[in-house]
Coordinates of C-alpha atoms and ligand atoms in Angstrom, one line a residue:
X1 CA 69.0 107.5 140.7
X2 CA 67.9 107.6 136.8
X3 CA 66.9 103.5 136.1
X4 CA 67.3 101.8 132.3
X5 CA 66.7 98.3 131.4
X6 CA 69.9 97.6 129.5
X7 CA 72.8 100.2 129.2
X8 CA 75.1 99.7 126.3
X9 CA 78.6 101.0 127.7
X10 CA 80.7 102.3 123.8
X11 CA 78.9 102.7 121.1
X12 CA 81.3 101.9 118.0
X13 CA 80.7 99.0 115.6
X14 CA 80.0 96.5 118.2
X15 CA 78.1 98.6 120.4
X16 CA 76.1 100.3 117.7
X17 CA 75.0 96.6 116.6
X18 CA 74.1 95.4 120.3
X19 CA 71.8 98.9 120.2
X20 CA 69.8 97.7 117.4
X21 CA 69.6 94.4 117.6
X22 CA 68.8 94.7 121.8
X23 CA 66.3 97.8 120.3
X24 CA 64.5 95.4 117.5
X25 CA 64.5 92.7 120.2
X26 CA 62.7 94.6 122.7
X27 CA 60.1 95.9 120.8
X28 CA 56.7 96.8 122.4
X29 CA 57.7 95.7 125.5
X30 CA 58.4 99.2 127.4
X31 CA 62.2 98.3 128.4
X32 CA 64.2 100.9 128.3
X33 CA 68.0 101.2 126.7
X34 CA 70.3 103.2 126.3
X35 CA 74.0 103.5 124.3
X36 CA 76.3 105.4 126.6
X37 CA 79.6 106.9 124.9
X38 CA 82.8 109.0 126.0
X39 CA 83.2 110.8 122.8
X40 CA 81.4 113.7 121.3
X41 CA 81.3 112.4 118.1
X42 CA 80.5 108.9 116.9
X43 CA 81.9 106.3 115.1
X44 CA 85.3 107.5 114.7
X45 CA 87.0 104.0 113.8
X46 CA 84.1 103.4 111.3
X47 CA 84.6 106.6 109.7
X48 CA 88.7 105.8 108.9
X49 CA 87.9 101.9 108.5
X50 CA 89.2 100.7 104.9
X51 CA 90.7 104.0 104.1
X52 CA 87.5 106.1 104.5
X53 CA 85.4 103.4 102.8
X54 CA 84.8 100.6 105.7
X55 CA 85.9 97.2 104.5
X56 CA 82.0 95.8 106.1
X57 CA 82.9 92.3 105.9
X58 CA 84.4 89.6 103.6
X59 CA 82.9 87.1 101.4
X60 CA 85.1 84.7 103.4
X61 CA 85.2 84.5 106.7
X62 CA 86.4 81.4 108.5
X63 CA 87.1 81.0 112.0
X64 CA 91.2 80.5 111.0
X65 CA 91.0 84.0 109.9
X66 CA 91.1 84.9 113.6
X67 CA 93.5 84.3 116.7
X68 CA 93.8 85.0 120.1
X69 CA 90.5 82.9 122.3
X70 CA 89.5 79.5 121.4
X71 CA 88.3 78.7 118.1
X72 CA 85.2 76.8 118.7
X73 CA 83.7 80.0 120.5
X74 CA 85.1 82.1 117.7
X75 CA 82.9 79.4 115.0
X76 CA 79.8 79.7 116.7
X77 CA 79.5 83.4 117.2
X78 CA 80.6 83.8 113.0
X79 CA 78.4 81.4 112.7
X80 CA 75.0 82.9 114.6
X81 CA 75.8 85.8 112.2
X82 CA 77.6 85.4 109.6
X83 CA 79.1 87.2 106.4
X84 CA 75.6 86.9 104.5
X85 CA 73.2 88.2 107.4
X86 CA 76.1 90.9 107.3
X87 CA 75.2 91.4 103.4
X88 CA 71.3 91.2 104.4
X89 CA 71.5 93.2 107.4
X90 CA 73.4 96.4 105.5
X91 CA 70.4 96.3 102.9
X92 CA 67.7 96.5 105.2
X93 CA 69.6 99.7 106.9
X94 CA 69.8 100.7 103.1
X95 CA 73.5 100.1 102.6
X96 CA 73.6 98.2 100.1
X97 CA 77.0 96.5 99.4
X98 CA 79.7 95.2 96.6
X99 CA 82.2 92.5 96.5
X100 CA 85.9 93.9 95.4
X101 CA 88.3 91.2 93.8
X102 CA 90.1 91.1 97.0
X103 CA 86.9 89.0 98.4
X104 CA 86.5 92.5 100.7
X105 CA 83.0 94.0 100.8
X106 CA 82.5 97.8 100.3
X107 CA 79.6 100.0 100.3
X108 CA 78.7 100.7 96.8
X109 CA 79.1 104.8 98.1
X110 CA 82.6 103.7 98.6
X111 CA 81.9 106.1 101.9
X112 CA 82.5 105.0 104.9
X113 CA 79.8 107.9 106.5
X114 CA 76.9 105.8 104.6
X115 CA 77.4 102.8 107.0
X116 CA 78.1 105.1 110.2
X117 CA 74.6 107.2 109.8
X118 CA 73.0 104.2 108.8
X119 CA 73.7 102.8 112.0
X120 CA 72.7 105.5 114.1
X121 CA 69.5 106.1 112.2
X122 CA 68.7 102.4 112.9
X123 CA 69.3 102.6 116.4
X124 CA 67.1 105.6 116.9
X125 CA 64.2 104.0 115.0
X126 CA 64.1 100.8 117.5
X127 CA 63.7 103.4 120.2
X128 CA 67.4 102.9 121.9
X129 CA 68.6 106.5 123.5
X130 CA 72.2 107.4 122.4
X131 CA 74.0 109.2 125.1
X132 CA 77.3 110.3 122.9
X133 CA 79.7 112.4 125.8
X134 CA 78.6 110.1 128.4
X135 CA 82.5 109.1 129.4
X136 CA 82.0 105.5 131.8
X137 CA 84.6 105.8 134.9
X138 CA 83.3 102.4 136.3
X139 CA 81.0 100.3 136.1
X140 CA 80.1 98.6 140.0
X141 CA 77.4 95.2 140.1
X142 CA 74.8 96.0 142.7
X143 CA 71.8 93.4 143.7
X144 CA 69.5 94.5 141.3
X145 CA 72.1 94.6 138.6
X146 CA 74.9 97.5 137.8
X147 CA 75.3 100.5 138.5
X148 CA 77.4 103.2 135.9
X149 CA 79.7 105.6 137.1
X150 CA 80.2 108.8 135.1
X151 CA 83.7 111.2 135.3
X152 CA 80.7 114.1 135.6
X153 CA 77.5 113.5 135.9
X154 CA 75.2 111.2 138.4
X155 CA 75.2 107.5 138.1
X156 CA 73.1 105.6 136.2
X157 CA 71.7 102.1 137.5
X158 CA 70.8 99.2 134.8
X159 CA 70.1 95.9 135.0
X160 CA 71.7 94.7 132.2
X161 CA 75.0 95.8 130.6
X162 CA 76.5 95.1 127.7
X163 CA 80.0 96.6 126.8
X164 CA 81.6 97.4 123.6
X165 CA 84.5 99.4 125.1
X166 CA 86.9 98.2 121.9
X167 CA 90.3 97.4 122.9
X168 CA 93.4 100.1 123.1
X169 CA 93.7 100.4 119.2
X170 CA 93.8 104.3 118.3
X171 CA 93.2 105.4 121.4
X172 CA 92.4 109.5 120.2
X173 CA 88.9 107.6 119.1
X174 CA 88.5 106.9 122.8
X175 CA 88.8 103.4 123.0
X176 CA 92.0 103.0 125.5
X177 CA 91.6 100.3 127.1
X178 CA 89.1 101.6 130.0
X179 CA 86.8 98.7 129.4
X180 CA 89.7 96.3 130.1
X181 CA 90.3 97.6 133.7
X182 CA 86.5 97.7 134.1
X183 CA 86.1 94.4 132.7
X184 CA 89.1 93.0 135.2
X185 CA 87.8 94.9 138.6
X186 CA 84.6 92.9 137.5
X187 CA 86.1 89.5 137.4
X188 CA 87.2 88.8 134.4
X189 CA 90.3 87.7 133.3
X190 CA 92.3 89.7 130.7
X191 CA 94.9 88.3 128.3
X192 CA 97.7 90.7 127.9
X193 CA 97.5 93.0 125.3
X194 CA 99.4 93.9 122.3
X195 CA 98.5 96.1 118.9
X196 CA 97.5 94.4 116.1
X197 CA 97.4 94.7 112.5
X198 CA 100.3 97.3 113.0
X199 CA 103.0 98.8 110.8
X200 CA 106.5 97.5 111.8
X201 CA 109.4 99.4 112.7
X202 CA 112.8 98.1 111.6
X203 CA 116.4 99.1 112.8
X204 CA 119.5 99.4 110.8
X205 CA 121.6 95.9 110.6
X206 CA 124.3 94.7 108.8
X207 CA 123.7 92.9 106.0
X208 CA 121.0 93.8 103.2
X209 CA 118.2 93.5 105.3
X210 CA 119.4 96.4 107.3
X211 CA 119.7 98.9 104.7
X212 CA 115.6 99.4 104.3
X213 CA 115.5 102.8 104.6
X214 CA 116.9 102.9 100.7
X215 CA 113.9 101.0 100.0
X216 CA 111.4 103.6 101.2
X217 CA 108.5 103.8 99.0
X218 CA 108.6 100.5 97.0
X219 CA 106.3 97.7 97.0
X220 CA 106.2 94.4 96.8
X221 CA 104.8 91.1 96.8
X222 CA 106.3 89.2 99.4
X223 CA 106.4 86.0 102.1
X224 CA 107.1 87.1 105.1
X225 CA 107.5 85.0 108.2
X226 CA 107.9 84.9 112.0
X227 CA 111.0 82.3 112.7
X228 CA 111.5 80.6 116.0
X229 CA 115.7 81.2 117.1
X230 CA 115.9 77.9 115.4
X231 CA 115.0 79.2 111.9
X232 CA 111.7 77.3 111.9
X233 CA 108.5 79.3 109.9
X234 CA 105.8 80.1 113.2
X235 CA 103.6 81.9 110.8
X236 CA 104.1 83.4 107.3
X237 CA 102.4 85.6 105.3
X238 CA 102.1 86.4 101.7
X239 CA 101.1 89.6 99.9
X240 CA 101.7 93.2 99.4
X241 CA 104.6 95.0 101.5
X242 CA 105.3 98.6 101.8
X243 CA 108.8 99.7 102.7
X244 CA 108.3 102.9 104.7
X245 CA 111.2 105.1 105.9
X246 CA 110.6 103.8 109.4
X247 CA 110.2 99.9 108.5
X248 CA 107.7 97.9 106.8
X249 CA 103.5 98.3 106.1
X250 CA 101.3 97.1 103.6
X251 CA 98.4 93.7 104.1
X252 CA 101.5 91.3 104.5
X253 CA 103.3 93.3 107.4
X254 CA 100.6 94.5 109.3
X255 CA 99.0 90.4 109.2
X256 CA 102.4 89.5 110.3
X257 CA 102.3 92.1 113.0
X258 CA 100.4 90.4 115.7
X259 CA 102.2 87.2 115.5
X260 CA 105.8 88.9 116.0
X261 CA 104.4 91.1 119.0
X262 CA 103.0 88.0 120.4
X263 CA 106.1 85.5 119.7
X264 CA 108.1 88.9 121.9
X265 CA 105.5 89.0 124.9
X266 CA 105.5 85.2 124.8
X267 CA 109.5 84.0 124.7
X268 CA 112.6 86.1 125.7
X269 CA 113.2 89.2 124.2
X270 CA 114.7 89.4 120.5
X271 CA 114.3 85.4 119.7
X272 CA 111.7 85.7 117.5
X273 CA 113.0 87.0 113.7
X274 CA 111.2 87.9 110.8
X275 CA 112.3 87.2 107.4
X276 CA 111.3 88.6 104.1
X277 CA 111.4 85.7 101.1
X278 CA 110.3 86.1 97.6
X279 CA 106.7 84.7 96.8
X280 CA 107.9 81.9 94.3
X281 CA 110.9 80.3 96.9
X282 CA 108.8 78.3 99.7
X283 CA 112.4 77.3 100.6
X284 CA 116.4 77.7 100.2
X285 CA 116.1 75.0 97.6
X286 CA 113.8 76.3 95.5
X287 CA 115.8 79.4 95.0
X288 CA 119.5 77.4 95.0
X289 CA 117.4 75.9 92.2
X290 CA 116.3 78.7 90.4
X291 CA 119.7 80.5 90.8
X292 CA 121.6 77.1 89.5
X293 CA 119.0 77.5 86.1
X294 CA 120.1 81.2 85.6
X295 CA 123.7 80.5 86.1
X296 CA 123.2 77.5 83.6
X297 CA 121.0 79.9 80.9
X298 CA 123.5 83.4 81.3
X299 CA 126.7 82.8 82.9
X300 CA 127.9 86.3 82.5
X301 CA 124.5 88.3 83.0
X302 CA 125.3 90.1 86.7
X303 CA 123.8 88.7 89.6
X304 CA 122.1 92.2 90.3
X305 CA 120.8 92.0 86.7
X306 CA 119.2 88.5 87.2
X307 CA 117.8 89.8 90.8
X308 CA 115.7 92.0 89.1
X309 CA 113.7 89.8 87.3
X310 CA 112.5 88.9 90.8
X311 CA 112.8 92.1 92.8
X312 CA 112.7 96.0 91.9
X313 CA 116.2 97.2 91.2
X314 CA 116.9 98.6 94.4
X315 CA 116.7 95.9 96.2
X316 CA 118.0 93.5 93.8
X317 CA 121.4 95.4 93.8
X318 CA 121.4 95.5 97.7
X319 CA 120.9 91.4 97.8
X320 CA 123.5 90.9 94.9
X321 CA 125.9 92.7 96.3
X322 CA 129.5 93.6 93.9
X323 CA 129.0 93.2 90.3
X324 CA 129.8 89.9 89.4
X325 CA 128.9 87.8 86.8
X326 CA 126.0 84.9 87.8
X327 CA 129.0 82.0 86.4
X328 CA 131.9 83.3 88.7
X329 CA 129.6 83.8 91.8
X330 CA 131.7 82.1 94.6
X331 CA 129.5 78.8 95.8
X332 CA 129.6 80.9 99.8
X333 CA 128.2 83.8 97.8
X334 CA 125.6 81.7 95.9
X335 CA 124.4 80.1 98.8
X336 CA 124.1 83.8 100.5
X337 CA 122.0 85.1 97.9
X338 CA 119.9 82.0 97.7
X339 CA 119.1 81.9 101.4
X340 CA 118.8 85.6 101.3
X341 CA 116.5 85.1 98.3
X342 CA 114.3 82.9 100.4
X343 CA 114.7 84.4 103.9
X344 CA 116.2 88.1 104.1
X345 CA 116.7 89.0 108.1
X346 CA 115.0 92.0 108.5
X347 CA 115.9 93.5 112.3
X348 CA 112.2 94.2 113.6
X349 CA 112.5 96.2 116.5
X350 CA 108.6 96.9 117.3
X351 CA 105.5 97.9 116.3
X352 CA 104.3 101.2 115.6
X353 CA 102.2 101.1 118.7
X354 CA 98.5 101.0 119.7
X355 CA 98.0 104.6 117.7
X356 CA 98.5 103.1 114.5
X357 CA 97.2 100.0 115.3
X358 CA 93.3 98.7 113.2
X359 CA 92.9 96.2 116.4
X360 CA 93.8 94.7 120.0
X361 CA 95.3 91.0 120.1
X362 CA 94.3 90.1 123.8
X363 CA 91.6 91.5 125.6
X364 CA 88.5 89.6 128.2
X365 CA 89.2 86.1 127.9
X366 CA 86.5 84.2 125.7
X367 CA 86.3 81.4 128.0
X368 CA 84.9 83.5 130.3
X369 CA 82.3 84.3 127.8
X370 CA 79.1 82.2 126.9
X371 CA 79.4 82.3 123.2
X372 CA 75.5 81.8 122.5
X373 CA 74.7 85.0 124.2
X374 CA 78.1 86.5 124.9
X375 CA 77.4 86.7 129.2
X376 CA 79.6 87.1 131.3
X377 CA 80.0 83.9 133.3
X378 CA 81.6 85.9 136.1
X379 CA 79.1 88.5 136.5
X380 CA 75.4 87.4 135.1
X381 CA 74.0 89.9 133.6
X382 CA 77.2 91.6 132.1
X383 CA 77.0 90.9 127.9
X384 CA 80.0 91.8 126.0
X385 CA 81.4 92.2 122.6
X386 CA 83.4 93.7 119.9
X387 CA 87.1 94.5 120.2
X388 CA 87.2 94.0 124.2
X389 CA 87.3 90.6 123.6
X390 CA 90.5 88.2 122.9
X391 CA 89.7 87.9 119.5
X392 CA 91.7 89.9 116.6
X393 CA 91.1 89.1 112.7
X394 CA 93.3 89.6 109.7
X395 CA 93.2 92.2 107.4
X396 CA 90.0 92.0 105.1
X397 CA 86.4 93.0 107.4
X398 CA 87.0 90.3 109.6
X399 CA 87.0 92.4 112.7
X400 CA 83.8 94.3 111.9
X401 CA 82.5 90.8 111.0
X402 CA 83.3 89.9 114.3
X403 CA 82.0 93.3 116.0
X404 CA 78.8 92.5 114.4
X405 CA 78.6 89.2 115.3
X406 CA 79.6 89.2 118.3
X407 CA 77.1 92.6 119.2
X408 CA 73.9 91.0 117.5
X409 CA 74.2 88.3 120.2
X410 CA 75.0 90.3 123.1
X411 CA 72.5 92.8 122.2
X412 CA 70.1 89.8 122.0
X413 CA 71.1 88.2 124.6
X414 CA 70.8 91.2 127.3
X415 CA 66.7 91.4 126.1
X416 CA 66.2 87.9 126.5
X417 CA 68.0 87.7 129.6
X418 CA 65.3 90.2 130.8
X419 CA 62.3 88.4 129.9
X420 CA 63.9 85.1 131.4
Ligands
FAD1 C1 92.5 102.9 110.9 C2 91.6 101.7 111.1 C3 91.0 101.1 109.9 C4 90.2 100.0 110.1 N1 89.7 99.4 109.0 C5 88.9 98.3 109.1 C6 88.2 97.8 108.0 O1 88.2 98.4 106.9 N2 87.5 96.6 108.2 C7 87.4 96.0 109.4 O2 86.8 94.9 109.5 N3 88.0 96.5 110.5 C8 88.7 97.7 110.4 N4 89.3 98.2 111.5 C9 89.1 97.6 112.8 C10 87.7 98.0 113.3 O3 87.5 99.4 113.2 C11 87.5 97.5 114.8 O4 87.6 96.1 114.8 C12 86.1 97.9 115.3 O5 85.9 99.3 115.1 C13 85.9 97.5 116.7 O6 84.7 97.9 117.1 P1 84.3 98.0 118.7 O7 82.9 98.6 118.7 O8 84.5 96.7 119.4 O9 85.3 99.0 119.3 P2 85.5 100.6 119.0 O10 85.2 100.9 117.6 O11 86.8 100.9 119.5 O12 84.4 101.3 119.8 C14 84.4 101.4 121.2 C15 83.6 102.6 121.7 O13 83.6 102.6 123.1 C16 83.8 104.0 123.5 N5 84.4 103.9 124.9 C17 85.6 103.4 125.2 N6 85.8 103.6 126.5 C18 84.7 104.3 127.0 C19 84.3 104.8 128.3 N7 85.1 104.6 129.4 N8 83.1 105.4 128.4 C20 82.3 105.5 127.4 N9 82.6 105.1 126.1 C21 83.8 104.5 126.0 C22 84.7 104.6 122.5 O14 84.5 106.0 122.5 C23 84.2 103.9 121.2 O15 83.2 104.7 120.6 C24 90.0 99.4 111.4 C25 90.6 100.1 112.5 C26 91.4 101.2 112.4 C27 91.9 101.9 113.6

């Protein structure tokens, strides 16, 4: 059977980082790695990251900017790597990069490819074989270490493994969640799954938050929240919000994704809501207020006309309702319009599912994982990273951060776990 030193099982962002850094590691000391992947083609999720540009990182990154495992072990794996040695690293693999207003970081080639080839040119200069077609049926532990199972060809034995399977977001790229079963039949425990960073899809209601198929194609700034049944905020975001003929996309919906798909896998079905506020009302008060001033300033201006000082003029007339004049609203109606103003029902019905999903929330439980190398501490000598882990950021390059991260210690790790 064909022997390596350390096999790297996917070889996307996380993987491709484990490669080099295991590579650069092992330098001049004869062990022998390779990077094993199922598809034919490389780094497809780098090559549609950011819209074709790869958002690398962000000039920001704070262990609050992720959920899912504990935060501790998120901090200390940011922090072994964090958005400057990103910044550092790219420049030395002759990608330089720039900082947007958004606090996102770019390549300057605004291309995507740049990062992707750099990457692979890197890991063949430290001497790591890429095996791209190389799909991984199983992985087994033997005495001497692992050994890989192939769907066709022979297996391959290693003693060290790290994988960087990703999670089950867009699954064409090949990443379908694989790793997870292989990770589970090896011991590990696996926090149930759902997409992340997804568009949502919304179903017709009564009421003016049913009726957002009218308002397909505008965009807005907006708060949106996940409510308990009890109409308290579990999480809110703020920020752009597309309305799609199928529901809602845009930064703000696909942040707010993962906490309503969570909130549904972790209490009964349809308790939690989400609600759609404008930015400047953090409450019904403040917009009973607001409304009380406009009444005061231009009693007969109609409500739909005031509305759209806030919103565009399609959904202003929907949340106003029959032309009346702001000073003969009924005090039922102007409570309606002020809570609506604050907190619109929208009826979520789902997400758009794993194949239009950037990430995975859930995945190999971090606890399991020792965050200074990223071992397994159910099967020594098993290293992993990247997106198979319970760890899912917001929208920005936080999850790249966190593949990188999280590979240059694993890749690390597995070399030095050879010399020890
Ligand atoms: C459309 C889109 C846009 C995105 N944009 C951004 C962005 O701009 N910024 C950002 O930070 N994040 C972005 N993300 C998220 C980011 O791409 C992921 O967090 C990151 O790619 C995860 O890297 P990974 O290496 O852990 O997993 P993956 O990239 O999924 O790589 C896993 C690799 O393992 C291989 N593999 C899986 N199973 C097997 C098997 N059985 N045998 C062999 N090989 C296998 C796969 O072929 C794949 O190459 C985006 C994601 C999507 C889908």
């Amino acid at each position: 059977m064909e022997r390596v030193d350390i096999a790297i099982v996917g070889a996307g962002a996380a993987g491709l980082a484990a490669a080099i850094f295991a590579g650069e590691a092992a330098r001049g000391t004869g062990c022998r790695i390779v990077a094993l992947d199922g598809a034919r083609k490389l780094g497809a999720k780098i090559l549609v990251s950011g819209g074709g540009r790869c958002n690398v990182t962000n000039v920001d990154v704070r262990p609050e900017d992720y959920w899912g495992g504990p935060r501790p072990v998120v901090r200390n794996v940011l922090r072994a790597f964090d958005h400057r040695r990103t910044l550092e690293w790219m420049e030395t693999l002759g990608v330089p990069l720039k900082l947007e207003p958004t606090g996102k970081y770019f390549p300057v080639t605004d291309s995507a490819r740049t990062v992707l080839e750099a990457l692979l040119r890197r890991v063949g200069e430290v001497g790591v074989e890429l095996r791209p077609g190389a799909r991984v049926k199983d992985v087994r532990r033997t005495e001497s270490g692992f050994e890989i199972h192939f769907a066709d060809a022979p297996p391959l034995a290693a003693r060290r493994i790290v994988m960087a399977m990703g999670g089950l977001s867009l699954p064409k790229s090949g990443s379908d969640g694989a790793g997870l079963a292989m990770a589970r039949r090896l011991g590990h425990g696996i926090v149930p799954t759902t997409p992340a960073l997804v568009p949502l899809l919304l179903g017709k209601a009564p009421g003016a938050g049913g009726h957002f198929a009218d308002w397909s194609g505008i965009t807005i700034d907006a708060r949106l929240a996940v409510r308990e049944p009890n109409g308290k905020a579990r999480e809110e975001r703020q920020g752009s919000l597309l309305f799609t003929h199928f529901g809602i996309s845009g930064p703000a919906a696909l942040d707010l994704s993962r906490h309503w798909l969570r909130a549904r896998l972790e209490t009964p079905a349809g308790e939690a809501g989400v609600t759609l506020g404008h930015p400047e009302f953090a409450n019904e008060e403040a917009a009973r207020a607001w409304l009380a001033v406009q009444t005061r300033e231009h009693p007969t201006r109609m409500a739909a006309t005031a509305l759209q000082t806030l919103w565009p003029e399609r959904l202003a007339r929907e949340l106003a309702g029959p032309g009346t004049p702001l000073g003969q609203l009924p005090k039922a109606e102007r409570r309606r319009l002020a809570r609506e103003l604050a907190a619109l029902p929208l009826n979520v019905t789902g997400g758009r599912g794993y194949s239009f999903a950037e990430t995975t929330a859930g995945g190999v439980d971090l606890r399991e994982i020792d965050y200074r190398t990223m071992e397994s501490r159910k099967a020594p000598g098993l290293f992993l990273c990247g997106e198979m882990l319970d760890v899912d950021g917001r929208i920005g390059g936080f999850n790249f951060q966190w593949a990188w991260a999280s590979g240059y210690l694993a890749g690390r790790g597995a070399t030095a776990s050879l010399a020890g």
